[in-house]
mmCIF file of C-alpha atoms and ligand atoms in Angstrom:
data_model
loop_
_atom_site.group_PDB
_atom_site.id
_atom_site.type_symbol
_atom_site.label_atom_id
_atom_site.label_comp_id
_atom_site.label_asym_id
_atom_site.label_seq_id
_atom_site.Cartn_x
_atom_site.Cartn_y
_atom_site.Cartn_z
ATOM 1 C CA UNK D 1 103.680 63.878 120.417
ATOM 2 C CA UNK D 2 104.856 65.848 117.370
ATOM 3 C CA UNK D 3 105.305 63.764 114.248
ATOM 4 C CA UNK D 4 108.938 63.292 113.204
ATOM 5 C CA UNK D 5 109.715 64.897 109.876
ATOM 6 C CA UNK D 6 111.053 61.574 108.702
ATOM 7 C CA UNK D 7 111.100 58.045 110.100
ATOM 8 C CA UNK D 8 107.607 57.199 108.865
ATOM 9 C CA UNK D 9 106.202 57.756 105.405
ATOM 10 C CA UNK D 10 104.647 61.183 105.129
ATOM 11 C CA UNK D 11 102.761 62.543 102.185
ATOM 12 C CA UNK D 12 103.726 65.693 100.297
ATOM 13 C CA UNK D 13 100.959 67.939 101.672
ATOM 14 C CA UNK D 14 101.703 66.908 105.304
ATOM 15 C CA UNK D 15 105.421 67.516 104.871
ATOM 16 C CA UNK D 16 104.799 70.983 103.462
ATOM 17 C CA UNK D 17 102.368 71.829 106.247
ATOM 18 C CA UNK D 18 104.651 70.680 109.042
ATOM 19 C CA UNK D 19 107.731 72.401 107.543
ATOM 20 C CA UNK D 20 105.802 75.648 106.950
ATOM 21 C CA UNK D 21 104.770 75.641 110.613
ATOM 22 C CA UNK D 22 108.417 75.266 111.724
ATOM 23 C CA UNK D 23 109.477 78.122 109.437
ATOM 24 C CA UNK D 24 106.624 80.312 110.623
ATOM 25 C CA UNK D 25 107.619 79.644 114.243
ATOM 26 C CA UNK D 26 111.044 81.202 113.617
ATOM 27 C CA UNK D 27 109.470 84.274 112.001
ATOM 28 C CA UNK D 28 109.857 83.509 108.292
ATOM 29 C CA UNK D 29 107.073 85.329 106.399
ATOM 30 C CA UNK D 30 107.325 83.224 103.253
ATOM 31 C CA UNK D 31 107.059 79.957 105.219
ATOM 32 C CA UNK D 32 104.753 77.966 102.925
ATOM 33 C CA UNK D 33 106.429 79.091 99.721
ATOM 34 C CA UNK D 34 109.868 78.284 101.157
ATOM 35 C CA UNK D 35 108.681 74.852 102.347
ATOM 36 C CA UNK D 36 107.503 74.081 98.818
ATOM 37 C CA UNK D 37 110.745 75.282 97.220
ATOM 38 C CA UNK D 38 112.766 73.128 99.630
ATOM 39 C CA UNK D 39 110.661 70.057 98.933
ATOM 40 C CA UNK D 40 110.924 70.633 95.174
ATOM 41 C CA UNK D 41 114.725 70.669 95.619
ATOM 42 C CA UNK D 42 114.774 67.560 97.840
ATOM 43 C CA UNK D 43 112.615 65.640 95.363
ATOM 44 C CA UNK D 44 114.172 67.106 92.200
ATOM 45 C CA UNK D 45 110.638 67.952 90.994
ATOM 46 C CA UNK D 46 108.771 71.128 90.096
ATOM 47 C CA UNK D 47 105.751 72.905 91.592
ATOM 48 C CA UNK D 48 103.244 71.213 89.268
ATOM 49 C CA UNK D 49 104.471 67.813 90.490
ATOM 50 C CA UNK D 50 103.917 68.791 94.141
ATOM 51 C CA UNK D 51 100.417 70.049 93.394
ATOM 52 C CA UNK D 52 99.425 67.055 91.263
ATOM 53 C CA UNK D 53 100.868 64.530 93.753
ATOM 54 C CA UNK D 54 100.003 66.140 97.071
ATOM 55 C CA UNK D 55 98.828 62.784 98.491
ATOM 56 C CA UNK D 56 101.917 60.833 97.367
ATOM 57 C CA UNK D 57 104.206 59.342 100.038
ATOM 58 C CA UNK D 58 107.743 60.740 100.172
ATOM 59 C CA UNK D 59 110.599 58.236 100.469
ATOM 60 C CA UNK D 60 112.660 58.202 103.659
ATOM 61 C CA UNK D 61 115.737 59.320 101.740
ATOM 62 C CA UNK D 62 113.966 62.336 100.288
ATOM 63 C CA UNK D 63 112.554 63.182 103.724
ATOM 64 C CA UNK D 64 116.069 63.119 105.200
ATOM 65 C CA UNK D 65 117.307 65.369 102.418
ATOM 66 C CA UNK D 66 114.340 67.699 102.996
ATOM 67 C CA UNK D 67 115.057 67.835 106.752
ATOM 68 C CA UNK D 68 118.653 68.937 106.044
ATOM 69 C CA UNK D 69 117.477 71.730 103.731
ATOM 70 C CA UNK D 70 114.776 72.773 106.193
ATOM 71 C CA UNK D 71 117.313 73.068 108.999
ATOM 72 C CA UNK D 72 119.429 75.417 106.881
ATOM 73 C CA UNK D 73 116.399 77.643 106.254
ATOM 74 C CA UNK D 74 115.443 77.573 109.943
ATOM 75 C CA UNK D 75 118.980 78.894 110.578
ATOM 76 C CA UNK D 76 117.984 81.779 108.267
ATOM 77 C CA UNK D 77 120.164 80.880 105.285
ATOM 78 C CA UNK D 78 118.474 82.584 102.291
ATOM 79 C CA UNK D 79 116.231 80.261 100.304
ATOM 80 C CA UNK D 80 118.038 81.266 97.084
ATOM 81 C CA UNK D 81 121.375 80.025 98.433
ATOM 82 C CA UNK D 82 119.858 76.743 99.620
ATOM 83 C CA UNK D 83 118.187 75.977 96.305
ATOM 84 C CA UNK D 84 121.071 77.601 94.364
ATOM 85 C CA UNK D 85 119.020 79.862 92.102
ATOM 86 C CA UNK D 86 116.874 82.961 91.879
ATOM 87 C CA UNK D 87 114.612 84.357 89.197
ATOM 88 C CA UNK D 88 115.447 87.819 87.864
ATOM 89 C CA UNK D 89 113.424 89.550 85.129
ATOM 90 C CA UNK D 90 111.920 86.185 84.134
ATOM 91 C CA UNK D 91 115.188 84.243 83.908
ATOM 92 C CA UNK D 92 116.876 81.848 86.340
ATOM 93 C CA UNK D 93 120.271 82.826 87.760
ATOM 94 C CA UNK D 94 122.623 80.548 89.675
ATOM 95 C CA UNK D 95 123.490 81.991 93.072
ATOM 96 C CA UNK D 96 125.858 80.981 95.861
ATOM 97 C CA UNK D 97 127.320 82.436 99.027
ATOM 98 C CA UNK D 98 129.756 84.342 96.794
ATOM 99 C CA UNK D 99 127.169 86.609 95.176
ATOM 100 C CA UNK D 100 124.369 88.888 96.223
ATOM 101 C CA UNK D 101 121.034 87.243 95.507
ATOM 102 C CA UNK D 102 119.404 89.332 92.751
ATOM 103 C CA UNK D 103 116.649 91.515 94.216
ATOM 104 C CA UNK D 104 113.347 92.450 92.573
ATOM 105 C CA UNK D 105 114.065 96.192 93.028
ATOM 106 C CA UNK D 106 117.151 95.832 90.814
ATOM 107 C CA UNK D 107 114.877 94.810 87.916
ATOM 108 C CA UNK D 108 113.987 98.469 87.789
ATOM 109 C CA UNK D 109 117.436 99.225 86.284
ATOM 110 C CA UNK D 110 116.450 96.975 83.362
ATOM 111 C CA UNK D 111 113.135 98.805 82.876
ATOM 112 C CA UNK D 112 114.875 102.184 82.852
ATOM 113 C CA UNK D 113 117.592 101.013 80.407
ATOM 114 C CA UNK D 114 114.960 99.631 78.040
ATOM 115 C CA UNK D 115 113.276 103.023 78.000
ATOM 116 C CA UNK D 116 116.550 104.751 77.068
ATOM 117 C CA UNK D 117 117.596 102.261 74.380
ATOM 118 C CA UNK D 118 115.497 100.179 72.046
ATOM 119 C CA UNK D 119 115.866 96.419 71.863
ATOM 120 C CA UNK D 120 117.847 96.490 68.593
ATOM 121 C CA UNK D 121 120.456 98.955 69.859
ATOM 122 C CA UNK D 122 124.061 98.040 69.047
ATOM 123 C CA UNK D 123 125.458 99.548 72.231
ATOM 124 C CA UNK D 124 128.344 98.812 74.601
ATOM 125 C CA UNK D 125 127.290 98.345 78.211
ATOM 126 C CA UNK D 126 129.453 98.301 81.335
ATOM 127 C CA UNK D 127 128.171 96.738 84.584
ATOM 128 C CA UNK D 128 130.178 97.744 87.667
ATOM 129 C CA UNK D 129 129.942 95.167 90.482
ATOM 130 C CA UNK D 130 128.304 92.494 88.349
ATOM 131 C CA UNK D 131 127.937 89.794 91.072
ATOM 132 C CA UNK D 132 125.770 87.019 89.585
ATOM 133 C CA UNK D 133 125.744 88.960 86.300
ATOM 134 C CA UNK D 134 121.995 89.458 86.612
ATOM 135 C CA UNK D 135 121.974 93.051 85.287
ATOM 136 C CA UNK D 136 124.379 92.782 82.358
ATOM 137 C CA UNK D 137 123.144 89.342 81.244
ATOM 138 C CA UNK D 138 119.506 90.431 81.365
ATOM 139 C CA UNK D 139 120.292 93.566 79.351
ATOM 140 C CA UNK D 140 122.160 91.508 76.762
ATOM 141 C CA UNK D 141 119.336 88.978 76.588
ATOM 142 C CA UNK D 142 116.869 91.826 76.040
ATOM 143 C CA UNK D 143 119.161 93.698 73.587
ATOM 144 C CA UNK D 144 120.791 90.912 71.564
ATOM 145 C CA UNK D 145 122.837 93.307 69.376
ATOM 146 C CA UNK D 146 124.486 94.950 72.385
ATOM 147 C CA UNK D 147 127.876 93.982 73.861
ATOM 148 C CA UNK D 148 128.737 94.001 77.534
ATOM 149 C CA UNK D 149 131.502 94.054 80.111
ATOM 150 C CA UNK D 150 130.836 92.937 83.690
ATOM 151 C CA UNK D 151 133.364 93.951 86.341
ATOM 152 C CA UNK D 152 133.784 92.626 89.856
ATOM 153 C CA UNK D 153 136.588 92.552 92.390
ATOM 154 C CA UNK D 154 135.452 89.105 93.543
ATOM 155 C CA UNK D 155 136.842 86.282 91.401
ATOM 156 C CA UNK D 156 134.326 83.806 92.832
ATOM 157 C CA UNK D 157 131.462 86.116 91.879
ATOM 158 C CA UNK D 158 132.836 86.336 88.338
ATOM 159 C CA UNK D 159 132.894 82.533 88.148
ATOM 160 C CA UNK D 160 129.165 82.458 88.954
ATOM 161 C CA UNK D 161 128.481 85.248 86.427
ATOM 162 C CA UNK D 162 130.324 83.239 83.748
ATOM 163 C CA UNK D 163 128.202 80.146 84.545
ATOM 164 C CA UNK D 164 125.061 82.239 84.220
ATOM 165 C CA UNK D 165 126.241 83.594 80.850
ATOM 166 C CA UNK D 166 126.769 80.009 79.688
ATOM 167 C CA UNK D 167 123.353 78.829 80.961
ATOM 168 C CA UNK D 168 121.618 81.784 79.302
ATOM 169 C CA UNK D 169 123.654 81.317 76.095
ATOM 170 C CA UNK D 170 124.924 84.907 76.198
ATOM 171 C CA UNK D 171 128.218 85.139 74.300
ATOM 172 C CA UNK D 172 128.628 88.880 73.717
ATOM 173 C CA UNK D 173 129.860 89.491 77.273
ATOM 174 C CA UNK D 174 133.290 89.747 78.847
ATOM 175 C CA UNK D 175 133.922 89.526 82.577
ATOM 176 C CA UNK D 176 136.830 91.508 83.992
ATOM 177 C CA UNK D 177 138.408 91.129 87.405
ATOM 178 C CA UNK D 178 138.921 94.694 88.532
ATOM 179 C CA UNK D 179 138.643 97.173 91.350
ATOM 180 C CA UNK D 180 135.887 99.240 89.690
ATOM 181 C CA UNK D 181 137.308 100.665 86.425
ATOM 182 C CA UNK D 182 141.033 100.243 87.172
ATOM 183 C CA UNK D 183 141.597 97.362 84.730
ATOM 184 C CA UNK D 184 139.474 98.809 81.919
ATOM 185 C CA UNK D 185 140.961 100.531 78.896
ATOM 186 C CA UNK D 186 140.318 104.245 79.365
ATOM 187 C CA UNK D 187 139.700 104.695 75.619
ATOM 188 C CA UNK D 188 136.752 102.300 75.610
ATOM 189 C CA UNK D 189 133.412 104.053 74.989
ATOM 190 C CA UNK D 190 130.288 102.829 76.770
ATOM 191 C CA UNK D 191 126.859 103.999 75.725
ATOM 192 C CA UNK D 192 125.505 102.781 79.040
ATOM 193 C CA UNK D 193 127.018 102.144 82.474
ATOM 194 C CA UNK D 194 124.886 100.281 85.012
ATOM 195 C CA UNK D 195 125.635 99.529 88.634
ATOM 196 C CA UNK D 196 124.035 98.284 91.797
ATOM 197 C CA UNK D 197 126.938 98.995 94.147
ATOM 198 C CA UNK D 198 127.084 98.008 97.811
ATOM 199 C CA UNK D 199 125.192 100.827 99.556
ATOM 200 C CA UNK D 200 124.115 99.708 103.035
ATOM 201 C CA UNK D 201 125.614 101.955 105.748
ATOM 202 C CA UNK D 202 127.971 99.841 107.848
ATOM 203 C CA UNK D 203 126.442 101.476 110.927
ATOM 204 C CA UNK D 204 123.168 99.618 110.176
ATOM 205 C CA UNK D 205 124.776 96.159 110.111
ATOM 206 C CA UNK D 206 123.393 95.077 113.492
ATOM 207 C CA UNK D 207 119.816 95.977 112.548
ATOM 208 C CA UNK D 208 119.652 93.882 109.376
ATOM 209 C CA UNK D 209 117.730 90.639 108.683
ATOM 210 C CA UNK D 210 119.606 87.506 109.754
ATOM 211 C CA UNK D 211 119.618 86.311 106.103
ATOM 212 C CA UNK D 212 122.089 89.078 105.174
ATOM 213 C CA UNK D 213 124.758 87.393 107.330
ATOM 214 C CA UNK D 214 124.973 84.747 104.588
ATOM 215 C CA UNK D 215 125.642 87.221 101.782
ATOM 216 C CA UNK D 216 129.139 88.529 100.978
ATOM 217 C CA UNK D 217 130.020 91.627 103.020
ATOM 218 C CA UNK D 218 131.715 93.183 99.981
ATOM 219 C CA UNK D 219 128.372 93.077 98.157
ATOM 220 C CA UNK D 220 126.473 94.830 100.935
ATOM 221 C CA UNK D 221 128.269 97.632 102.711
ATOM 222 C CA UNK D 222 129.338 101.009 101.355
ATOM 223 C CA UNK D 223 131.256 102.384 104.337
ATOM 224 C CA UNK D 224 129.792 104.144 107.376
ATOM 225 C CA UNK D 225 127.285 106.248 105.399
ATOM 226 C CA UNK D 226 126.763 103.727 102.583
ATOM 227 C CA UNK D 227 128.076 106.164 99.962
ATOM 228 C CA UNK D 228 131.747 105.126 99.599
ATOM 229 C CA UNK D 229 131.223 103.155 96.376
ATOM 230 C CA UNK D 230 129.344 106.040 94.717
ATOM 231 C CA UNK D 231 132.309 108.310 95.528
ATOM 232 C CA UNK D 232 134.753 105.853 93.928
ATOM 233 C CA UNK D 233 132.531 105.059 90.935
ATOM 234 C CA UNK D 234 131.824 108.742 90.174
ATOM 235 C CA UNK D 235 135.541 109.537 90.217
ATOM 236 C CA UNK D 236 136.454 106.561 88.045
ATOM 237 C CA UNK D 237 133.722 106.849 85.416
ATOM 238 C CA UNK D 238 134.452 110.562 85.036
ATOM 239 C CA UNK D 239 137.601 109.364 83.233
ATOM 240 C CA UNK D 240 135.625 107.149 80.814
ATOM 241 C CA UNK D 241 133.614 108.017 77.708
ATOM 242 C CA UNK D 242 129.936 107.221 78.253
ATOM 243 C CA UNK D 243 126.454 108.523 77.482
ATOM 244 C CA UNK D 244 124.249 107.333 80.362
ATOM 245 C CA UNK D 245 124.805 105.823 83.811
ATOM 246 C CA UNK D 246 121.980 104.116 85.683
ATOM 247 C CA UNK D 247 122.609 103.278 89.335
ATOM 248 C CA UNK D 248 120.556 101.717 92.078
ATOM 249 C CA UNK D 249 120.465 103.711 95.325
ATOM 250 C CA UNK D 250 119.362 103.029 98.890
ATOM 251 C CA UNK D 251 116.751 104.797 100.966
ATOM 252 C CA UNK D 252 117.455 108.537 101.484
ATOM 253 C CA UNK D 253 120.594 108.483 99.322
ATOM 254 C CA UNK D 254 119.315 110.417 96.298
ATOM 255 C CA UNK D 255 120.451 113.912 97.332
ATOM 256 C CA UNK D 256 123.964 112.870 98.352
ATOM 257 C CA UNK D 257 124.501 110.626 95.320
ATOM 258 C CA UNK D 258 123.435 113.455 93.014
ATOM 259 C CA UNK D 259 125.954 115.812 94.674
ATOM 260 C CA UNK D 260 128.772 113.258 94.428
ATOM 261 C CA UNK D 261 128.336 112.776 90.655
ATOM 262 C CA UNK D 262 127.804 116.467 89.953
ATOM 263 C CA UNK D 263 131.227 117.193 91.512
ATOM 264 C CA UNK D 264 132.640 115.368 88.489
ATOM 265 C CA UNK D 265 130.438 117.221 85.966
ATOM 266 C CA UNK D 266 128.262 114.159 85.515
ATOM 267 C CA UNK D 267 124.743 115.551 85.066
ATOM 268 C CA UNK D 268 121.672 114.263 86.863
ATOM 269 C CA UNK D 269 118.960 113.294 84.364
ATOM 270 C CA UNK D 270 116.231 111.795 86.520
ATOM 271 C CA UNK D 271 115.495 109.731 89.607
ATOM 272 C CA UNK D 272 112.806 107.075 89.524
ATOM 273 C CA UNK D 273 110.882 105.655 92.447
ATOM 274 C CA UNK D 274 110.129 101.944 92.798
ATOM 275 C CA UNK D 275 106.661 100.472 93.342
ATOM 276 C CA UNK D 276 106.908 101.275 97.063
ATOM 277 C CA UNK D 277 107.512 104.961 96.174
ATOM 278 C CA UNK D 278 111.196 104.836 97.246
ATOM 279 C CA UNK D 279 113.643 106.725 94.952
ATOM 280 C CA UNK D 280 115.514 103.665 93.737
ATOM 281 C CA UNK D 281 117.221 104.319 90.439
ATOM 282 C CA UNK D 282 119.200 107.405 89.498
ATOM 283 C CA UNK D 283 120.154 108.285 85.920
ATOM 284 C CA UNK D 284 123.061 110.503 84.892
ATOM 285 C CA UNK D 285 124.449 111.591 81.569
ATOM 286 C CA UNK D 286 127.773 113.002 80.596
HETATM 287 C C1 SAM S 1 125.208 94.942 95.621
HETATM 288 S S1 SAM S 1 126.194 93.755 94.783
HETATM 289 C C2 SAM S 1 125.402 93.764 93.214
HETATM 290 C C3 SAM S 1 125.514 92.473 92.454
HETATM 291 C C4 SAM S 1 124.632 92.427 91.192
HETATM 292 N N1 SAM S 1 125.023 93.457 90.255
HETATM 293 C C5 SAM S 1 123.178 92.583 91.561
HETATM 294 O O1 SAM S 1 122.620 93.657 91.307
HETATM 295 O O2 SAM S 1 122.586 91.638 92.096
HETATM 296 C C6 SAM S 1 127.663 94.666 94.540
HETATM 297 C C7 SAM S 1 128.803 93.961 93.801
HETATM 298 O O3 SAM S 1 129.912 94.873 93.723
HETATM 299 C C8 SAM S 1 131.104 94.161 93.895
HETATM 300 N N2 SAM S 1 132.152 95.093 94.348
HETATM 301 C C9 SAM S 1 132.331 95.624 95.576
HETATM 302 N N3 SAM S 1 133.404 96.424 95.594
HETATM 303 C C10 SAM S 1 133.915 96.408 94.335
HETATM 304 C C11 SAM S 1 135.047 97.030 93.730
HETATM 305 N N4 SAM S 1 135.863 97.825 94.420
HETATM 306 N N5 SAM S 1 135.294 96.781 92.430
HETATM 307 C C12 SAM S 1 134.474 95.968 91.712
HETATM 308 N N6 SAM S 1 133.392 95.338 92.243
HETATM 309 C C13 SAM S 1 133.125 95.560 93.531
HETATM 310 C C14 SAM S 1 130.762 93.091 94.907
HETATM 311 O O4 SAM S 1 131.681 92.018 94.851
HETATM 312 C C15 SAM S 1 129.339 92.714 94.471
HETATM 313 O O5 SAM S 1 129.350 91.652 93.560
#
């Protein structure tokens, strides 16, 4: 008979093993890592504690808590939403169902920005569709003399971004509730505009990983061809003063995105591929 996950004292290593098996059985590739993250959360301890105490018995209460978290993951809720955080460019960001979980490919925007501007630059940065604030807050942490504005049309996302600013002790940032640039002063000059807009084609919705069902639709989809937000952003930023714009793009979107921005006399500077060789970040200047 299979051992119950709680009801008898189990030790840390057994709990991880049995949970990882359950996660693997439902097709989760990161089963062991996820099992450890869930147990860390249930116990309120870190990875070193789990490793150093792998033979320690886990209390019934903690096992019950762990079983609840495990069930959520088995139902394919993203691990970041269950544990409430995600690392981005070496810093922890709070996440919830109201924001897109920061993705490793988005870190590439940071790399590209830090090549264009040095760390002491006193620049103004605008982040369109800030979500958790991961892009603008990371840039401001890396460039402490810069100032930033993060825009989102979701008030609940802005509340998370503000919490992240507080946790990271970033004060030179303002969050604005706006449909893209509509609530920004048109006279404001930005040296850098960054954006990771929603770019998944709506037509692909049924083919996506189950985890994406837990993320906000407004953070994911860019209309039938995925390009609607680029069309709106290009039009709106063409009315602003800026030097560079760095945007994340989806697979096979480079050519179309280039054309959209060039219609507004925004010049293509370069496109950079990510580690998988996919054109991922596109840079324009005005
Ligand atoms: C792909 S998510 C990116 C979030 C975050 N910048 C990141 O990279 O993890 C896109 C964000 O754009 C926001 N958004 C969608 N439509 C918008 C609009 N019309 N105006 C402002 N923000 C919008 C969504 O709420 C979401 O937070």
